[in-house]
JSON list of C-alpha atoms in Angstrom, two decimals:
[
{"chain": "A", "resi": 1, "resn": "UNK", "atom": "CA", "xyz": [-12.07, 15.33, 6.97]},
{"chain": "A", "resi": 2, "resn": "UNK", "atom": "CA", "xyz": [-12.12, 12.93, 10.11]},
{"chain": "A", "resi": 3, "resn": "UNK", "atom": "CA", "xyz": [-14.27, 9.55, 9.74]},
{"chain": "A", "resi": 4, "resn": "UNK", "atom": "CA", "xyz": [-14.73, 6.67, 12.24]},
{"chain": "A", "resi": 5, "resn": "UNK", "atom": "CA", "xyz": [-14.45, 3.49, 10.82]},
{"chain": "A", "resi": 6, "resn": "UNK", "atom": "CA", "xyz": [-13.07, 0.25, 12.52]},
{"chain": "A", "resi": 7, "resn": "UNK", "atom": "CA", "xyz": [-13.03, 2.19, 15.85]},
{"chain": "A", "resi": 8, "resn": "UNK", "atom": "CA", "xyz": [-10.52, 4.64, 15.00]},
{"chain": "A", "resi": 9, "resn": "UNK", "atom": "CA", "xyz": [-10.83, 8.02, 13.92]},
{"chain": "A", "resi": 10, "resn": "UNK", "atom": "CA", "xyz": [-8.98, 8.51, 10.53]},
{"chain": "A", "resi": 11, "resn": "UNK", "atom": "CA", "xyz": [-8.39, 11.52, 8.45]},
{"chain": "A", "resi": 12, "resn": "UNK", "atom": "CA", "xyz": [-9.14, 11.21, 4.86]},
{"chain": "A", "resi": 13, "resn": "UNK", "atom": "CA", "xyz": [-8.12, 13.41, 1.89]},
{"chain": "A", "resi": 14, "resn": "UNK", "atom": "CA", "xyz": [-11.03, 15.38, 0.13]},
{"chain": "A", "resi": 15, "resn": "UNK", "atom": "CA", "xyz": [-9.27, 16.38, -3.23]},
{"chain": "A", "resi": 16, "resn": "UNK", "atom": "CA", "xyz": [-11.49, 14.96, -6.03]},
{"chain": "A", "resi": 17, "resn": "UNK", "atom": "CA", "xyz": [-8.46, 14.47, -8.34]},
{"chain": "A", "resi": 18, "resn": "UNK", "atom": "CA", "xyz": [-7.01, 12.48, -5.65]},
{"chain": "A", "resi": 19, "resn": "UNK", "atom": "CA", "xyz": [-9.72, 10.60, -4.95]},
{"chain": "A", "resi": 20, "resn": "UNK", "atom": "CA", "xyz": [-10.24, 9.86, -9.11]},
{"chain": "A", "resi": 21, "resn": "UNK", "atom": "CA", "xyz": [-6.50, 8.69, -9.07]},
{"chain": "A", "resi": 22, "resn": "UNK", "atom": "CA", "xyz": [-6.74, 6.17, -5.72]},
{"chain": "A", "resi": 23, "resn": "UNK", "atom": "CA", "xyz": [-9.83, 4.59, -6.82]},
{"chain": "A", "resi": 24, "resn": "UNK", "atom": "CA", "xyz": [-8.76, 4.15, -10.85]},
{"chain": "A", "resi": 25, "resn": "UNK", "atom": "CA", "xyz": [-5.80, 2.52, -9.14]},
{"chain": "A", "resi": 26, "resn": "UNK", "atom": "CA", "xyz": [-7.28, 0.25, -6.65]},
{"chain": "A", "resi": 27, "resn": "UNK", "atom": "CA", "xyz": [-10.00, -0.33, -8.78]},
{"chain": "A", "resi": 28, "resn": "UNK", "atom": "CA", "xyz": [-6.77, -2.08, -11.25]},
{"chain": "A", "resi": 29, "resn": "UNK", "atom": "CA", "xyz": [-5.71, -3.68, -8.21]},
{"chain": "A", "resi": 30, "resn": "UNK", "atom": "CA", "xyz": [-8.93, -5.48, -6.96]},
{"chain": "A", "resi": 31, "resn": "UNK", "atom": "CA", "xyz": [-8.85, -6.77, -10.56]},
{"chain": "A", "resi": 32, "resn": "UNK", "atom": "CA", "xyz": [-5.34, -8.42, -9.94]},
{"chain": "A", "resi": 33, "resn": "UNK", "atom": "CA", "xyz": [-6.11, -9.38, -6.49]},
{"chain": "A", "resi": 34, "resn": "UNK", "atom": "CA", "xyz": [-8.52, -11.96, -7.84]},
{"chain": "A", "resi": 35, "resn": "UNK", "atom": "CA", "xyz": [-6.60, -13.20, -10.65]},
{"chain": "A", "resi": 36, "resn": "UNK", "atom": "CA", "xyz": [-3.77, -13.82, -7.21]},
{"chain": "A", "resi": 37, "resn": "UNK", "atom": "CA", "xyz": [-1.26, -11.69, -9.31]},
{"chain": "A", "resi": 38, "resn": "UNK", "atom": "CA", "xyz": [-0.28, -9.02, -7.12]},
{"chain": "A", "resi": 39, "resn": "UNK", "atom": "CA", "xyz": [2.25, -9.19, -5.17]},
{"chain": "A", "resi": 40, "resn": "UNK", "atom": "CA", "xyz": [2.81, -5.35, -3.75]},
{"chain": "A", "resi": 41, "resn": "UNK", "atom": "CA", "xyz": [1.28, -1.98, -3.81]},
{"chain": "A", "resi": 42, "resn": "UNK", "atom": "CA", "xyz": [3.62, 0.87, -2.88]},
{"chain": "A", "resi": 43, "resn": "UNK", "atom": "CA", "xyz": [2.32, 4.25, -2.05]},
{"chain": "A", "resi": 44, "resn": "UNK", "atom": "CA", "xyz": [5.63, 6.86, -2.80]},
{"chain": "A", "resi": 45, "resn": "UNK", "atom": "CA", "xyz": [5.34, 10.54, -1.33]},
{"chain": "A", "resi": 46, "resn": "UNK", "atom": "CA", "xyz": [7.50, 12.60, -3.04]},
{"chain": "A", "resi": 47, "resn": "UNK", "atom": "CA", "xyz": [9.16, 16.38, -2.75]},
{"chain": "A", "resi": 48, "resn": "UNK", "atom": "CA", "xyz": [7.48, 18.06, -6.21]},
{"chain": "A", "resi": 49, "resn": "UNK", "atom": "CA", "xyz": [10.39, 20.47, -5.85]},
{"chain": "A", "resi": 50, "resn": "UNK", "atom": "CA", "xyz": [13.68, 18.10, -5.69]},
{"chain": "A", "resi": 51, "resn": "UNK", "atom": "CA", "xyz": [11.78, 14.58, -6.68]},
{"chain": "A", "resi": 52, "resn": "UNK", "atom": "CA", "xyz": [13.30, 12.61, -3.73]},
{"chain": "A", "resi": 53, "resn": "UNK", "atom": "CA", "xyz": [11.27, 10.27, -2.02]},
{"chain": "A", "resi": 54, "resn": "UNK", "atom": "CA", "xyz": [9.98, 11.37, 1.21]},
{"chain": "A", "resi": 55, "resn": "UNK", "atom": "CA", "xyz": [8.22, 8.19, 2.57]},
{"chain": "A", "resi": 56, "resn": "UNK", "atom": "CA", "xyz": [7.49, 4.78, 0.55]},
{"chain": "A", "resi": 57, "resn": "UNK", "atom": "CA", "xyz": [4.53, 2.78, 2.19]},
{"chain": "A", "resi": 58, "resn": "UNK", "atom": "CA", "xyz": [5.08, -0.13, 1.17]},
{"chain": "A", "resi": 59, "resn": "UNK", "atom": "CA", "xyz": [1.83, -3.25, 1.26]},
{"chain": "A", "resi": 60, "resn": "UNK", "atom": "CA", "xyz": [2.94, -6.75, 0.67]},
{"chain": "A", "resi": 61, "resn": "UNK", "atom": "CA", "xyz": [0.80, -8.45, -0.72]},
{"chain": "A", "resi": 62, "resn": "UNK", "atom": "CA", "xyz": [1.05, -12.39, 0.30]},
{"chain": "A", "resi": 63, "resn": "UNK", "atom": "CA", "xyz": [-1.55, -14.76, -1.52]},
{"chain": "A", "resi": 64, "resn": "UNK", "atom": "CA", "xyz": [-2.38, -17.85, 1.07]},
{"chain": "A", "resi": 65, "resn": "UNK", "atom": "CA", "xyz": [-2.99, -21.60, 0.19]},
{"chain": "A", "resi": 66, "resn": "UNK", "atom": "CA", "xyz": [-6.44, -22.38, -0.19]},
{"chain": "A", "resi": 67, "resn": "UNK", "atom": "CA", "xyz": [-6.01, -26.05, -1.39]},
{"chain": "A", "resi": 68, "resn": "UNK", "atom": "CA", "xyz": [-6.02, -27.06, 2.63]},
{"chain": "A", "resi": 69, "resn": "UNK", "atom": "CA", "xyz": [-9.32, -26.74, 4.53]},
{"chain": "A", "resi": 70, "resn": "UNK", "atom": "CA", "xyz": [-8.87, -23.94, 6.76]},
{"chain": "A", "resi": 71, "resn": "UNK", "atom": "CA", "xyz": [-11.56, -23.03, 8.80]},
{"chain": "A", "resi": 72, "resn": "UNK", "atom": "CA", "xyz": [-13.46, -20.06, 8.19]},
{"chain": "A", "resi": 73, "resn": "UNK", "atom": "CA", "xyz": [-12.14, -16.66, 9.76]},
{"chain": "A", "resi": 74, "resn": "UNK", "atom": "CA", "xyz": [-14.67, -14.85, 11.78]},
{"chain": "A", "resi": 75, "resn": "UNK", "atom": "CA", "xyz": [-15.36, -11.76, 11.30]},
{"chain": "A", "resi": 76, "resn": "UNK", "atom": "CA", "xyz": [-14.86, -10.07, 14.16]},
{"chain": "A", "resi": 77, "resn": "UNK", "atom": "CA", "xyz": [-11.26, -10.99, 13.86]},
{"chain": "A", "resi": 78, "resn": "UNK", "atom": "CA", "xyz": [-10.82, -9.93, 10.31]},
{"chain": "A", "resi": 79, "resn": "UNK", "atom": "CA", "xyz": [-12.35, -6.73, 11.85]},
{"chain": "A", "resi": 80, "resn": "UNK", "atom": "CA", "xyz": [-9.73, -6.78, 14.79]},
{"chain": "A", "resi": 81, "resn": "UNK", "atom": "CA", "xyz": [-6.89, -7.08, 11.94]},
{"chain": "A", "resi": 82, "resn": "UNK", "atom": "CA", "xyz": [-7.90, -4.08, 10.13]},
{"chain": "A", "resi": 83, "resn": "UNK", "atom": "CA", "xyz": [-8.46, -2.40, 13.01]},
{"chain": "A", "resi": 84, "resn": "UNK", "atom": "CA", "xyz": [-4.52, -3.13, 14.37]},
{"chain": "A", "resi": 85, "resn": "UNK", "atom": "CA", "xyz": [-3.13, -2.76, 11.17]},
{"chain": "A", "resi": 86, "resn": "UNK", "atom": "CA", "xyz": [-4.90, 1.08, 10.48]},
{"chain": "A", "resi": 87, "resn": "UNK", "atom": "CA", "xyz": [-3.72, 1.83, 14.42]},
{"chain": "A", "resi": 88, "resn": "UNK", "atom": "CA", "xyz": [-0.06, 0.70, 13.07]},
{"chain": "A", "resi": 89, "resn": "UNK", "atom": "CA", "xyz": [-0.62, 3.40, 10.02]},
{"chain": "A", "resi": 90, "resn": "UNK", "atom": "CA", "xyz": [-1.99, 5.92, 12.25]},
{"chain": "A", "resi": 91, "resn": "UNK", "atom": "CA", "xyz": [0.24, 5.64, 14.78]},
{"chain": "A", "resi": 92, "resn": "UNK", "atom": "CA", "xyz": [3.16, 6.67, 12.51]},
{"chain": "A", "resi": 93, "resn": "UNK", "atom": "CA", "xyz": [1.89, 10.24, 12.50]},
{"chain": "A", "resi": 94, "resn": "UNK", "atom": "CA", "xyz": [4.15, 10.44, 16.08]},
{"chain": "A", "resi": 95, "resn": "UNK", "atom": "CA", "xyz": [7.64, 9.43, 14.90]},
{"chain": "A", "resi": 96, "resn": "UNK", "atom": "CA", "xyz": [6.99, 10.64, 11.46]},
{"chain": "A", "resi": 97, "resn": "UNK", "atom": "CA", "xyz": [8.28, 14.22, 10.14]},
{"chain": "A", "resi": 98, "resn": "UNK", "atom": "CA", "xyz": [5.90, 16.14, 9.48]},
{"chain": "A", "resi": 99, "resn": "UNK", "atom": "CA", "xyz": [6.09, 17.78, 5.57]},
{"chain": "A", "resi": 100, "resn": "UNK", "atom": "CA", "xyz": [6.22, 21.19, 5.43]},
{"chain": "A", "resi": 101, "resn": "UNK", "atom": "CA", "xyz": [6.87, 21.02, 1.33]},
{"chain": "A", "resi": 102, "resn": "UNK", "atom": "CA", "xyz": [4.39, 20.66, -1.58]},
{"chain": "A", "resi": 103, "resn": "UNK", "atom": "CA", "xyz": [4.62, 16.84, -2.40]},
{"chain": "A", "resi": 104, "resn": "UNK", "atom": "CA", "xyz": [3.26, 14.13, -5.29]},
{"chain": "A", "resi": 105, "resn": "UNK", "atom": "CA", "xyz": [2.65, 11.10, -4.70]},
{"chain": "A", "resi": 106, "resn": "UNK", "atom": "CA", "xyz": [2.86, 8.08, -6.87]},
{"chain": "A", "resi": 107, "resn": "UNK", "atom": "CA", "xyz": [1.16, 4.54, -6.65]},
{"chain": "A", "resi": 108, "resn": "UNK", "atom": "CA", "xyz": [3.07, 1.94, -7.68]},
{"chain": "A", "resi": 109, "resn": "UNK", "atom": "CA", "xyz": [1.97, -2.25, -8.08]},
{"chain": "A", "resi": 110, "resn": "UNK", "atom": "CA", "xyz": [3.92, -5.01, -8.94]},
{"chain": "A", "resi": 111, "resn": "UNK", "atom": "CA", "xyz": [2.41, -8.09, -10.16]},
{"chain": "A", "resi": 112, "resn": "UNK", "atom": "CA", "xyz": [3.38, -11.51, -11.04]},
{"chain": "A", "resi": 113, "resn": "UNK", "atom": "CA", "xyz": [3.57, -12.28, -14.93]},
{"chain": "A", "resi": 114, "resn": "UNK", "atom": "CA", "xyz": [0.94, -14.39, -17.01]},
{"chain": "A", "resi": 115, "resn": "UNK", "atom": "CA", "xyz": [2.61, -17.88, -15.77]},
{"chain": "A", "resi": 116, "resn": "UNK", "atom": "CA", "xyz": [2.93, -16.63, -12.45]},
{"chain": "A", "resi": 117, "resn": "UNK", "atom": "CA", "xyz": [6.51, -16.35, -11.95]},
{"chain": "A", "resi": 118, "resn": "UNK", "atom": "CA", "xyz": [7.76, -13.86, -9.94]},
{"chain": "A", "resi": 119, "resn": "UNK", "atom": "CA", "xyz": [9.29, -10.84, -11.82]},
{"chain": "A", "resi": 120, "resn": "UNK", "atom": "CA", "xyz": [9.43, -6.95, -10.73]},
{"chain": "A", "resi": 121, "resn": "UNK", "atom": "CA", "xyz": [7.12, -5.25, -12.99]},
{"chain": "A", "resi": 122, "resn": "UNK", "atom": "CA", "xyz": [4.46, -6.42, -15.00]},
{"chain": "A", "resi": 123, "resn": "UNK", "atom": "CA", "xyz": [5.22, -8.53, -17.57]},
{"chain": "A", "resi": 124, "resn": "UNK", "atom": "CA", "xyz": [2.60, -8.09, -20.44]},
{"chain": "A", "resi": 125, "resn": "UNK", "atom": "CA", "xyz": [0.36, -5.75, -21.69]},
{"chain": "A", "resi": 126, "resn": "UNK", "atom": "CA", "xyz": [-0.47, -3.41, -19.05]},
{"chain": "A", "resi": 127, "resn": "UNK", "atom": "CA", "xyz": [-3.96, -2.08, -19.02]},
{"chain": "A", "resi": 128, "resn": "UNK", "atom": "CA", "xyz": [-4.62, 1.41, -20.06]},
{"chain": "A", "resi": 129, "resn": "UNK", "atom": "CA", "xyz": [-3.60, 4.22, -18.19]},
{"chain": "A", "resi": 130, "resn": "UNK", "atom": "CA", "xyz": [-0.75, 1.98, -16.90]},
{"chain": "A", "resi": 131, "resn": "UNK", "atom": "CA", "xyz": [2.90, 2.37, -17.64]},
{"chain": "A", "resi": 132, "resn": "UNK", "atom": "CA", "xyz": [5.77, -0.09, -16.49]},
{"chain": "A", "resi": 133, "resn": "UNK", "atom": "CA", "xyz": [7.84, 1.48, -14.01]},
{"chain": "A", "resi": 134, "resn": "UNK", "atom": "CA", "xyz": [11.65, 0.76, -13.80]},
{"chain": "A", "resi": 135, "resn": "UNK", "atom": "CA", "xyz": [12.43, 3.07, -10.83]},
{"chain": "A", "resi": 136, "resn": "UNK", "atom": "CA", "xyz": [12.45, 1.77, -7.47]},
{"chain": "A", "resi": 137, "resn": "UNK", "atom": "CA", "xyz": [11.09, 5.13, -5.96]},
{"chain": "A", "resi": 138, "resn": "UNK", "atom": "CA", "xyz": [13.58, 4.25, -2.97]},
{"chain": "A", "resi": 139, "resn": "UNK", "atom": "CA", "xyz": [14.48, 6.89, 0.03]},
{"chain": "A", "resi": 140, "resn": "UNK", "atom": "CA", "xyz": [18.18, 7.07, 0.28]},
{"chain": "A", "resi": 141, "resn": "UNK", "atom": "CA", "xyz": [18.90, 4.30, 3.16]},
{"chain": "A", "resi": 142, "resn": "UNK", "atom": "CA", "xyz": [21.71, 6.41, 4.96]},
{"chain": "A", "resi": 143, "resn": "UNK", "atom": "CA", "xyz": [19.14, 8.79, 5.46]},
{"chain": "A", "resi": 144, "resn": "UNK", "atom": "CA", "xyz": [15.89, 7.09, 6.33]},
{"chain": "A", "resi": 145, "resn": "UNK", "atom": "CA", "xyz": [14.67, 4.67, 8.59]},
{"chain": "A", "resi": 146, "resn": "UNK", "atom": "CA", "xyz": [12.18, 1.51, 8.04]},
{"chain": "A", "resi": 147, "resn": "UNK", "atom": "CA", "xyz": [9.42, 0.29, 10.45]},
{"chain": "A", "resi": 148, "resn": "UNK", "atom": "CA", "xyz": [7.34, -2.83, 9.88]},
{"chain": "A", "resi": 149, "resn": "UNK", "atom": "CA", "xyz": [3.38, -2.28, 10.87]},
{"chain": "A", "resi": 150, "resn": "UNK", "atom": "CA", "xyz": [0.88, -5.24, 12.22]},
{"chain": "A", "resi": 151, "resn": "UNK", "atom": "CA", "xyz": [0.10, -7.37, 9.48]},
{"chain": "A", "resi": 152, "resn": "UNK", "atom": "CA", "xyz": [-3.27, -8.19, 8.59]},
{"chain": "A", "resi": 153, "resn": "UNK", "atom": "CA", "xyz": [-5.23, -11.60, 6.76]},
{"chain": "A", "resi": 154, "resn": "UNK", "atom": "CA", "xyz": [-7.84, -12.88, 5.11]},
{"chain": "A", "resi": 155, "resn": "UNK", "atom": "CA", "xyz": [-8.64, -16.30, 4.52]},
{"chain": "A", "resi": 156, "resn": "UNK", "atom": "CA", "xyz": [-6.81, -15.68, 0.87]},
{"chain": "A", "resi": 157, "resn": "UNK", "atom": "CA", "xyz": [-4.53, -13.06, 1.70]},
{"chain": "A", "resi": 158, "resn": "UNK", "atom": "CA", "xyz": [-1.99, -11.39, 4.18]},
{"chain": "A", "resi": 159, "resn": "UNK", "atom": "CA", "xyz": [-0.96, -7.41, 3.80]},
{"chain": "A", "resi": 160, "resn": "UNK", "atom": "CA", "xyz": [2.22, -6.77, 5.61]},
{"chain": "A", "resi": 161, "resn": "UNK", "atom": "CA", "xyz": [2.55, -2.36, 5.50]},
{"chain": "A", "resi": 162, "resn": "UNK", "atom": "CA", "xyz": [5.66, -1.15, 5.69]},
{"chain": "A", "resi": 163, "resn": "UNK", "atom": "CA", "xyz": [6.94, 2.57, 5.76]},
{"chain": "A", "resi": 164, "resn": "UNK", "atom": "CA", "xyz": [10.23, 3.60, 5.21]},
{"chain": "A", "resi": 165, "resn": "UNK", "atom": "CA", "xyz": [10.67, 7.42, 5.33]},
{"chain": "A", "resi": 166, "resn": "UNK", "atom": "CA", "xyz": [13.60, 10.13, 5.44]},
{"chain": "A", "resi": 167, "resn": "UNK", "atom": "CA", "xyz": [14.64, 10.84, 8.81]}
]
């Protein structure tokens, strides 16, 4: 299905299972966007057949200083930010290779621990549904290439996308 939103005509999945599985997920990571503890959410497409990754989109996740008095970001440049940033993620579709096989994909966050030190994985108990994950879900680097998208920020944040994929 094709919507328009920020000026740009984007296609959107309409599996419900998918759909239940994105929004459990991102509902988790709203939650740890306001405590500040995220620090990256990585979407990993992989082959269901051979388990390799395919692409790894990977969202940094940078929290900003707030104790200065910055002014206020208007919002037709937060709009403009999306806006560049989901042109960057649509405009992969052209160097991108297109996949022919049946995949799985796999969201992944890592979040700082309870004292806020940095650490790979949650340190903690993780809510339910969640499981720690060791594996780096990584595409083989002889074999892929890496390409940094327009970042975009909030008054409190900055996402920096990234997609590495298999060439």
């Amino acid at each position: 299905m094709v919507i328009d939103k920020f000026d740009l005509e984007l296609l959107i999945a309409t599996n419900e299972d998918l759909e239940t599985y994105v929004t459990t997920v991102l509902s988790q990571v709203e939650q740890w966007i306001a405590l500040k503890s995220i620090k990256q959410v990585v979407l990993v497409i992989v082959s269901k057949e051979t388990k390799e990754t395919i692409e790894r989109w990977v969202f940094d996740v940078q929290t900003l200083d707030t104790s200065t008095q910055v002014s206020p970001k208007a919002e037709a440049d937060l709009y403009r930010d999306v806006h560049l940033m989901l042109a960057g993620i649509r405009g992969t579709n052209g160097m991108l290779s297109e996949i022919e096989e049946p995949t799985l994909c796999n969201i992944l966050a890592y979040v700082k621990d309870v004292e806020g030190a940095d650490g790979d994985a949650m340190q903690g108990e993780l809510p339910g549904g969640w499981e720690e994950a060791r594996s780096t879900c990584g595409v083989e680097q002889d074999l892929s290439s890496e390409v940094k998208l327009k970042p975009a920020a909030t008054l409190l944040h900055k996402i920096q996308p990234t997609v590495v994929y298999r060439d």
